[in-house]
XYZ file of C-alpha atoms in Angstrom:
602
model
C -43.326 7.894 -7.431
C -42.903 5.756 -4.315
C -40.963 6.941 -1.266
C -39.069 5.089 1.481
C -38.061 7.213 4.467
C -35.263 6.039 6.780
C -35.078 7.679 10.227
C -32.925 6.996 13.272
C -33.605 6.821 16.979
C -31.898 6.665 20.396
C -28.361 7.593 19.252
C -26.635 8.771 16.105
C -24.108 6.705 14.183
C -26.283 3.576 13.975
C -25.699 3.109 10.276
C -28.757 4.797 8.759
C -26.749 5.551 5.630
C -25.732 1.920 5.188
C -29.312 0.826 5.887
C -30.759 3.304 3.365
C -28.154 2.239 0.783
C -28.906 -1.439 1.408
C -32.646 -0.861 1.041
C -31.987 0.915 -2.245
C -29.766 -1.943 -3.416
C -32.306 -4.654 -2.604
C -35.094 -2.708 -4.336
C -32.847 -2.259 -7.379
C -32.179 -6.015 -7.262
C -35.956 -6.444 -7.506
C -35.864 -4.722 -10.890
C -36.877 -1.240 -9.739
C -35.135 2.026 -10.591
C -33.985 3.764 -7.409
C -32.803 7.258 -6.490
C -31.763 8.667 -3.096
C -32.004 11.866 -1.088
C -30.099 12.711 2.089
C -31.505 15.328 4.468
C -28.979 17.010 6.776
C -30.640 19.329 9.304
C -27.569 21.535 9.854
C -27.586 25.207 8.816
C -24.587 24.911 6.507
C -25.565 25.277 2.870
C -23.401 22.263 2.073
C -20.638 20.151 3.624
C -17.819 21.997 1.849
C -16.673 24.159 4.749
C -16.998 21.515 7.463
C -13.985 19.936 9.144
C -13.450 16.223 8.403
C -13.028 15.742 12.162
C -16.583 17.003 12.717
C -18.453 15.410 9.857
C -16.184 12.978 8.042
C -15.119 13.418 4.450
C -16.680 15.833 2.000
C -17.964 13.775 -0.908
C -17.819 15.464 -4.327
C -20.325 14.790 -7.108
C -19.988 15.106 -10.874
C -21.748 18.484 -10.851
C -19.336 19.839 -8.224
C -21.685 19.459 -5.286
C -19.901 19.114 -1.931
C -22.170 16.805 0.003
C -22.511 14.463 2.963
C -20.487 11.248 2.839
C -23.686 9.154 2.829
C -24.262 10.180 -0.772
C -21.022 8.349 -1.472
C -22.580 5.241 0.076
C -25.630 5.635 -2.163
C -23.516 6.024 -5.295
C -21.329 3.031 -4.456
C -24.182 0.673 -3.503
C -26.510 1.672 -6.342
C -23.924 2.613 -9.011
C -25.684 5.916 -9.742
C -24.619 9.550 -10.199
C -26.410 11.946 -7.878
C -26.667 15.733 -8.036
C -26.004 18.427 -5.456
C -29.772 18.775 -4.964
C -29.952 15.171 -3.725
C -28.455 16.540 -0.485
C -30.961 18.779 1.300
C -29.785 20.965 4.189
C -31.558 23.448 6.430
C -29.310 26.122 4.949
C -30.447 25.347 1.390
C -34.130 25.324 2.335
C -34.034 28.577 4.289
C -31.925 30.221 1.588
C -34.469 29.311 -1.098
C -37.390 30.559 1.010
C -35.653 33.843 1.865
C -34.797 34.397 -1.817
C -38.488 33.941 -2.672
C -39.474 36.366 0.094
C -37.013 38.978 -1.208
C -38.464 38.647 -4.717
C -41.961 39.136 -3.331
C -43.154 35.667 -4.276
C -45.235 35.376 -1.107
C -47.310 38.462 -1.964
C -46.891 40.192 1.367
C -47.692 37.154 3.526
C -45.934 36.510 6.831
C -43.305 33.881 6.023
C -43.326 31.097 8.615
C -41.863 27.656 9.236
C -45.322 26.201 8.632
C -46.367 26.290 5.833
C -43.556 27.975 3.882
C -40.508 26.040 5.099
C -42.366 22.728 5.237
C -43.840 23.294 1.771
C -40.373 24.121 0.399
C -39.033 20.819 1.803
C -41.820 18.793 0.196
C -41.491 20.585 -3.147
C -37.721 19.997 -3.098
C -38.182 16.268 -2.466
C -40.744 15.878 -5.251
C -38.622 17.835 -7.716
C -35.329 16.030 -7.020
C -36.924 12.564 -6.889
C -37.817 12.943 -10.576
C -34.213 13.606 -11.687
C -32.833 10.444 -13.401
C -29.561 9.339 -11.821
C -28.962 5.949 -13.451
C -28.258 7.095 -16.996
C -31.770 6.256 -18.206
C -34.537 8.628 -19.200
C -37.480 9.422 -16.972
C -37.889 9.360 -13.181
C -37.051 6.431 -10.938
C -39.647 4.119 -9.425
C -38.611 4.584 -5.780
C -36.866 7.377 -3.905
C -35.088 6.407 -0.672
C -34.875 9.373 1.714
C -32.574 9.378 4.727
C -33.230 11.889 7.495
C -29.954 12.666 9.265
C -29.663 13.002 13.013
C -31.875 11.427 15.647
C -35.611 11.738 16.240
C -36.081 14.469 18.837
C -33.265 16.731 17.594
C -34.561 20.286 17.626
C -32.975 21.167 14.277
C -34.801 18.339 12.470
C -38.296 19.350 13.647
C -39.262 21.259 10.450
C -38.261 18.215 8.385
C -40.252 15.850 10.626
C -43.321 18.065 10.235
C -42.783 18.327 6.473
C -42.345 14.557 6.082
C -45.462 13.911 8.177
C -47.419 16.173 5.840
C -45.714 14.560 2.860
C -46.760 11.023 3.872
C -50.390 12.220 4.031
C -49.994 14.127 0.765
C -48.689 11.200 -1.326
C -51.148 8.847 0.344
C -51.148 5.208 1.510
C -49.326 2.834 -0.790
C -46.787 5.443 -1.808
C -44.879 5.968 1.456
C -42.969 3.539 3.679
C -41.123 4.474 6.873
C -38.197 2.411 8.154
C -37.025 3.416 11.639
C -33.487 2.392 12.610
C -33.144 2.168 16.378
C -30.714 0.827 18.965
C -31.523 -2.248 21.028
C -28.585 -2.328 23.447
C -27.399 -5.437 25.236
C -26.147 -4.443 28.663
C -23.218 -6.545 29.840
C -24.471 -6.358 33.424
C -27.710 -8.210 32.658
C -26.750 -9.787 29.347
C -30.119 -9.295 27.642
C -31.424 -6.904 24.974
C -33.247 -3.836 26.272
C -36.199 -2.652 24.179
C -37.174 0.411 26.209
C -35.012 2.925 24.263
C -36.627 1.827 20.995
C -40.099 1.932 22.534
C -39.552 5.535 23.605
C -38.098 6.458 20.216
C -41.071 5.022 18.310
C -43.512 6.676 20.718
C -41.826 10.016 20.071
C -41.870 9.410 16.324
C -45.587 8.587 16.361
C -46.253 11.671 18.472
C -44.657 13.764 15.735
C -47.013 12.391 13.099
C -44.960 9.563 11.572
C -45.786 5.870 11.953
C -43.065 3.311 11.153
C -43.864 0.435 8.819
C -40.639 -1.407 9.655
C -38.249 -1.400 12.588
C -34.572 -2.043 11.841
C -33.016 -2.894 15.193
C -29.289 -2.341 15.580
C -27.797 -4.736 18.085
C -24.535 -6.520 18.726
C -26.209 -9.898 18.153
C -29.338 -11.273 16.545
C -32.538 -10.676 18.499
C -34.661 -13.667 19.470
C -38.390 -13.971 18.803
C -39.398 -12.935 22.338
C -37.625 -9.600 21.996
C -39.157 -9.026 18.574
C -42.619 -9.874 19.893
C -42.199 -7.343 22.690
C -41.150 -4.648 20.210
C -44.072 -5.507 17.935
C -46.523 -5.234 20.833
C -45.310 -1.918 22.220
C -44.326 -0.238 18.953
C -47.405 -1.312 16.955
C -45.327 -2.788 14.156
C -46.086 -6.274 12.715
C -43.759 -8.978 13.988
C -42.686 -9.833 10.433
C -41.570 -6.204 9.986
C -39.142 -6.256 12.931
C -35.663 -6.622 11.423
C -32.374 -7.323 13.171
C -29.289 -5.546 11.854
C -26.715 -7.146 14.122
C -22.953 -6.721 13.879
C -21.514 -8.490 10.849
C -17.976 -9.149 9.575
C -18.452 -6.579 6.808
C -21.270 -4.335 5.652
C -21.664 -6.111 2.330
C -23.682 -8.553 4.470
C -26.335 -5.926 5.335
C -28.351 -6.229 2.072
C -28.158 -9.995 2.478
C -29.484 -9.695 6.037
C -32.397 -7.632 4.765
C -33.134 -10.156 2.019
C -32.990 -13.118 4.413
C -35.505 -11.397 6.693
C -37.733 -10.580 3.696
C -37.479 -6.836 4.248
C -38.119 -6.293 0.546
C -41.503 -8.020 0.812
C -42.578 -5.765 3.677
C -41.427 -2.629 1.834
C -42.976 -3.684 -1.482
C -46.248 -4.487 0.300
C -46.317 -1.036 1.914
C -45.692 0.520 -1.521
C -48.223 -1.668 -3.374
C -45.440 -3.086 -5.574
C -45.645 -6.770 -4.681
C -47.111 -7.712 -8.048
C -44.747 -5.459 -9.961
C -41.292 -6.239 -8.573
C -39.394 -9.486 -9.013
C -37.522 -11.498 -6.403
C -34.234 -9.733 -5.577
C -31.264 -10.976 -7.599
C -28.180 -10.528 -5.439
C -26.028 -13.308 -6.905
C -23.162 -11.024 -7.904
C -23.297 -9.179 -4.581
C -23.330 -12.455 -2.637
C -20.432 -13.858 -4.652
C -18.337 -10.744 -4.031
C -19.097 -10.892 -0.303
C -18.025 -14.541 -0.117
C -14.829 -13.836 -2.054
C -13.746 -11.217 0.428
C -14.715 -13.345 3.423
C -12.323 -16.010 2.110
C -9.405 -13.670 1.364
C -6.381 -14.618 3.460
C -3.416 -12.976 1.711
C -2.939 -9.505 3.159
C -1.856 -6.303 1.487
C -0.767 -3.486 3.823
C -1.197 0.140 2.822
C 0.214 2.986 4.925
C -2.236 5.896 4.903
C -0.204 9.009 5.727
C -2.543 11.876 6.587
C -3.492 14.569 9.067
C -7.043 13.365 9.838
C -6.099 9.844 10.918
C -8.006 10.326 14.179
C -11.270 9.667 12.289
C -11.509 6.982 9.615
C -14.605 8.616 8.078
C -12.377 11.528 7.025
C -10.964 9.188 4.360
C -14.033 7.009 3.824
C -14.037 6.990 0.006
C -10.284 6.312 -0.082
C -10.807 3.330 2.214
C -13.611 2.010 0.022
C -11.570 2.462 -3.156
C -8.669 0.556 -1.584
C -11.118 -2.138 -0.541
C -12.685 -2.481 -4.002
C -9.244 -2.877 -5.571
C -8.124 -5.358 -2.895
C -11.176 -7.587 -3.299
C -10.703 -7.595 -7.070
C -7.196 -8.971 -6.487
C -8.279 -11.429 -3.754
C -6.360 -9.608 -1.047
C -7.450 -8.769 2.474
C -6.799 -5.088 3.035
C -4.993 -3.796 6.107
C -4.662 -0.032 6.419
C -1.929 1.236 8.744
C -2.825 4.747 9.864
C 0.276 6.918 10.014
C -0.290 10.413 11.461
C 1.854 12.568 9.178
C 3.074 14.733 12.049
C 4.473 11.673 13.834
C 7.050 11.212 11.071
C 8.548 14.644 11.680
C 11.620 15.590 13.671
C 9.564 17.589 16.172
C 7.768 14.400 17.215
C 11.118 12.613 17.570
C 12.016 15.175 20.239
C 8.608 15.355 21.933
C 7.331 11.772 21.681
C 10.002 9.280 20.532
C 7.686 6.288 20.914
C 5.082 7.751 18.557
C 7.873 8.634 16.131
C 9.296 5.105 16.193
C 5.876 3.512 15.801
C 4.973 5.740 12.838
C 8.200 4.953 10.986
C 7.834 1.228 11.670
C 4.332 1.271 10.201
C 5.565 3.138 7.139
C 8.472 0.740 6.607
C 6.309 -2.325 7.118
C 3.767 -1.319 4.477
C 3.486 -2.802 0.988
C 2.354 0.534 -0.417
C 2.033 4.187 0.635
C -0.935 6.472 0.007
C -0.952 10.203 0.768
C -4.541 11.484 0.464
C -5.854 15.017 0.056
C -6.035 17.649 2.757
C -5.729 21.322 3.568
C -3.329 23.373 5.682
C 0.327 22.957 6.580
C 0.027 20.657 9.600
C 1.813 17.367 8.917
C 3.110 18.495 5.519
C 6.749 17.745 6.372
C 5.762 14.230 7.439
C 3.959 13.668 4.136
C 7.040 14.876 2.265
C 9.177 12.398 4.203
C 6.739 9.583 3.382
C 6.861 10.457 -0.326
C 10.654 10.571 -0.195
C 10.838 7.211 1.554
C 8.534 5.592 -1.028
C 10.491 7.117 -3.927
C 13.943 6.143 -2.633
C 12.977 2.609 -1.560
C 10.820 1.695 -4.611
C 7.676 1.366 -2.496
C 4.447 1.703 -4.532
C 3.104 5.217 -3.977
C -0.132 7.020 -4.814
C -0.577 10.710 -4.029
C -4.047 12.239 -4.304
C -4.611 16.001 -4.664
C -2.348 17.405 -1.927
C -0.528 14.057 -2.092
C 0.453 14.801 -5.694
C 1.596 18.312 -4.772
C 3.658 16.842 -1.932
C 5.367 14.449 -4.347
C 6.304 17.333 -6.654
C 7.629 19.451 -3.776
C 9.699 16.539 -2.442
C 11.198 15.897 -5.871
C 12.110 19.564 -6.319
C 13.821 19.620 -2.941
C 15.608 16.287 -3.079
C 16.498 15.947 -6.760
C 16.653 19.523 -8.039
C 18.237 20.779 -4.830
C 15.603 23.520 -4.387
C 15.489 23.204 -0.611
C 13.013 26.066 -0.158
C 10.558 24.675 -2.747
C 7.027 24.597 -1.345
C 3.420 25.565 -1.956
C 2.099 29.092 -1.596
C -0.559 27.494 0.596
C 2.131 26.887 3.217
C 4.354 29.905 2.523
C 2.812 32.685 0.418
C 6.195 34.473 0.260
C 8.231 31.527 -1.028
C 10.739 32.277 -3.774
C 10.405 28.756 -5.212
C 6.661 28.112 -5.587
C 6.204 24.555 -6.832
C 2.491 24.781 -6.151
C 0.460 27.955 -6.631
C -3.042 29.297 -5.989
C -5.387 28.897 -8.938
C -5.895 32.225 -10.718
C -9.714 31.974 -10.718
C -9.962 30.959 -7.052
C -11.401 33.132 -4.286
C -9.384 34.031 -1.202
C -12.321 35.692 0.562
C -15.076 33.063 0.262
C -14.526 29.445 1.287
C -17.742 27.693 0.213
C -17.957 26.258 -3.341
C -15.031 28.372 -4.615
C -12.608 25.550 -5.416
C -12.161 23.694 -8.697
C -14.968 21.225 -8.161
C -16.636 18.324 -9.898
C -15.947 16.294 -13.011
C -13.161 17.694 -15.212
C -11.416 16.192 -18.235
C -7.800 15.038 -18.215
C -5.938 14.298 -21.461
C -3.087 11.797 -21.538
C 0.124 13.315 -22.919
C 2.148 10.076 -22.793
C 0.385 7.087 -24.335
C 2.616 4.401 -22.805
C 2.486 5.789 -19.257
C 1.405 3.537 -16.389
C -1.733 5.555 -15.663
C -2.825 5.585 -19.329
C -2.463 1.799 -19.450
C -4.434 1.417 -16.209
C -7.299 3.405 -17.746
C -7.318 1.173 -20.809
C -5.226 3.342 -23.169
C -7.991 5.918 -23.653
C -7.081 9.420 -24.798
C -8.829 11.186 -21.920
C -10.659 10.538 -18.646
C -13.219 12.414 -16.550
C -12.545 12.483 -12.811
C -13.803 14.572 -9.898
C -11.769 17.445 -8.467
C -11.668 19.448 -5.241
C -8.690 21.784 -4.885
C -7.546 25.418 -4.726
C -3.868 24.949 -5.564
C -2.084 23.420 -8.554
C 1.411 22.611 -9.756
C 3.205 25.723 -11.014
C 3.322 25.282 -14.827
C 6.460 27.445 -15.009
C 8.430 24.733 -13.173
C 7.201 21.764 -15.212
C 10.000 21.721 -17.788
C 12.642 21.863 -15.055
C 11.000 18.983 -13.181
C 10.584 16.883 -16.319
C 14.220 17.401 -17.270
C 15.105 15.983 -13.842
C 13.044 12.815 -14.423
C 9.429 13.488 -13.458
C 6.807 13.024 -16.166
C 3.546 14.970 -16.233
C 1.571 12.464 -18.271
C -1.889 13.997 -17.834
C -3.011 17.602 -18.291
C -6.235 19.550 -18.721
C -7.467 20.872 -22.071
C -5.288 24.003 -21.786
C -2.105 22.037 -21.148
C -1.354 24.371 -18.246
C -2.881 22.330 -15.434
C -0.960 19.260 -14.343
C -3.342 16.395 -13.596
C -1.150 13.265 -13.426
C 2.535 12.935 -12.578
C 4.624 9.757 -12.735
C 8.191 8.738 -12.025
C 8.983 6.405 -14.951
C 12.043 4.886 -13.254
C 9.933 3.757 -10.250
C 7.830 0.538 -10.140
C 4.712 2.560 -9.229
C 4.949 6.225 -8.255
C 1.899 8.232 -9.356
C 0.315 11.485 -8.195
C -3.028 12.822 -9.381
C -4.646 16.209 -8.831
C -8.149 14.725 -8.965
C -9.885 12.335 -6.547
C -10.259 8.927 -8.234
C -11.753 7.442 -5.062
C -15.099 9.171 -5.633
C -15.917 7.070 -8.715
C -14.742 3.679 -7.426
C -17.479 1.039 -7.140
C -17.694 -2.539 -5.823
C -16.908 -4.726 -8.807
C -15.598 -1.665 -10.725
C -12.582 -0.418 -8.742
C -10.757 2.771 -9.668
C -7.927 1.966 -12.123
C -5.340 3.905 -10.101
C -6.231 2.099 -6.879
C -6.135 -1.202 -8.771
C -2.648 -0.281 -9.938
C -1.509 0.569 -6.425
C -2.838 -2.684 -4.939
C -1.383 -4.728 -7.809
C 2.042 -3.136 -7.337
C 1.817 -3.488 -3.535
C 0.942 -7.167 -3.910
C 4.120 -7.896 -5.834
C 6.894 -9.402 -3.672
C 9.739 -7.042 -2.900
C 12.621 -6.772 -0.472
C 11.325 -5.305 2.774
C 13.222 -2.671 4.731
C 14.366 -4.093 8.100
C 11.881 -3.461 10.883
C 13.080 -0.434 12.802
C 13.207 3.295 12.332
C 15.784 5.829 11.389
C 15.663 9.449 12.394
C 13.972 11.256 9.504
C 14.862 8.204 7.384
C 18.495 9.270 7.155
C 20.062 7.930 10.350
C 21.188 4.312 10.747
C 20.239 3.913 14.380
C 17.654 1.198 14.974
C 15.208 0.753 17.797
C 14.079 -2.565 19.300
C 11.321 -4.183 17.265
C 7.822 -3.106 18.179
C 5.145 -5.585 19.102
C 2.572 -6.331 16.427
C -0.009 -3.545 16.091
C 1.594 -1.462 18.824
C -0.689 1.436 19.636
C 0.394 4.891 18.596
C -1.372 8.156 19.114
C -3.845 9.371 16.542
C -6.417 6.706 15.677
C -9.224 5.341 17.745
C -12.127 3.293 16.438
C -14.562 0.866 18.031
C -14.213 -2.838 17.380
C -17.052 -4.501 15.497
C -18.637 -1.321 14.193
C -21.210 -1.499 11.402
C -19.070 0.499 8.976
C -16.785 -2.495 8.575
C -13.626 -0.924 9.917
C -11.901 -2.759 12.739
C -8.875 -1.614 14.667
C -6.317 -3.017 17.024
C -3.987 -0.239 18.045
C -2.969 1.549 14.864
C -3.691 -1.119 12.241
C -7.159 -1.008 10.742
C -8.591 -4.029 8.977
C -11.102 -2.896 6.399
C -13.632 -5.615 5.755
C -15.939 -5.759 2.747
C -17.670 -2.424 3.254
C -18.979 -0.516 0.291
């Protein structure tokens, strides 16, 4: 087994995950089998209990593992299926060591960070690296390991020590270290500054790890003089100094690595030069060029409560992107904070209210993603109602599906107090209820998680056709609440159609409104299995429906979508509260005010 370690220096958020994924992709393009491991030095056992505002989305795997969003990058780039053990956390390591100590496995020894914690880390890496993740038998050829955080973080010290020991343990020719570091260009002087990277590499070497390659993040390509200076002071060959400058979309990153012959440097360090072929990235290159040339735009209004951080909906963004590229459309996501659609905002901040409704009315399609808690729920209900009444293509995911059911019960059945027991445990009209096997005392890993089977009840439904008229599908879940089965017959009599259910027939998985051009809600999360070149069928359906010409609602807003008063037209991309993102960031998301242009990022 060969290992590639990706570390980061100077600051966090440089794109280590994208770099690790791109390295894996280019090695796979060389004909090698690749697996990935992400190390997160936080004490949480997994990402399941962490707020999306703090750590971005929680990515869910087939086995129900709630993991870091970078594992989503690995799965999308490499088209593999990882396991929960491919995400190592400090909490998992310490928990395993303490369990061994309680069983008496250490035979009375004093349990210490070195050697017991560091040995546990190395054993975990070796064990997980052998798990096949590409559907083939036997272990992969190369394992790409990403160490989260920044070199020098106190919480990552045990992992640094363990990885230093590990590099010595597996020996030369089996270990390659790629250090991703910032080379800032100060506007005052207008030239790249190498000192931060020099200090970072010096610190890394002092901790027992020597980089084979330097991947320099910068706003523009570095010239040879800067690279020569880095090579001299960081003791890295000039040919192994790579520039990862800002690009229009992150599908260019593997191509940047290939153009700079990063694969040759990595293969040389791993003694694989005579084994691997030249990287074949024809399909990847073609897809990148297609999206670069897309000029017809499709606008999707994303109505959620975590719109202040795009990473909170990262997989949804990628799934929308995959579907858009497949239809030769340039994707524009309009972030609509759900709370801004509500009457309370109309009273407190009329401008934000007007801007939110204008974005919703100007969209070609509406998507309500998953979430927890009651904040912004009324705004999501209003968005679902608007899409239903105005024949706007609509996709509701998890909570988004539950919202669609609640809105229908209120508006069509006249059950004005219909809601979820999540929002009102004492409601007399529970459209959505707590799952009977769920836990109300423990939060971590107690939801309905992972890949579950859904059977189609209606063969000629839109969703069944999108999935290719199969009898069942397997999609990933993450929820505690579900549609109340006792209300299904009443809802179906009124026009809703629950076209997909679980094996018991009691859990509603897919709901459609047959009289609507495209109005679908799903309890699962189809975004987690979307891939470049293989978009999720439901997202493909949404983008296809949103791309069809339709009569637009006049630009303006109406109070709670029921009043006929109109405001003056807003300027294009008028800023509203809720979303802030840097321009030109490596993750491929660009913003101007409240409209986010998602370029070809995986």
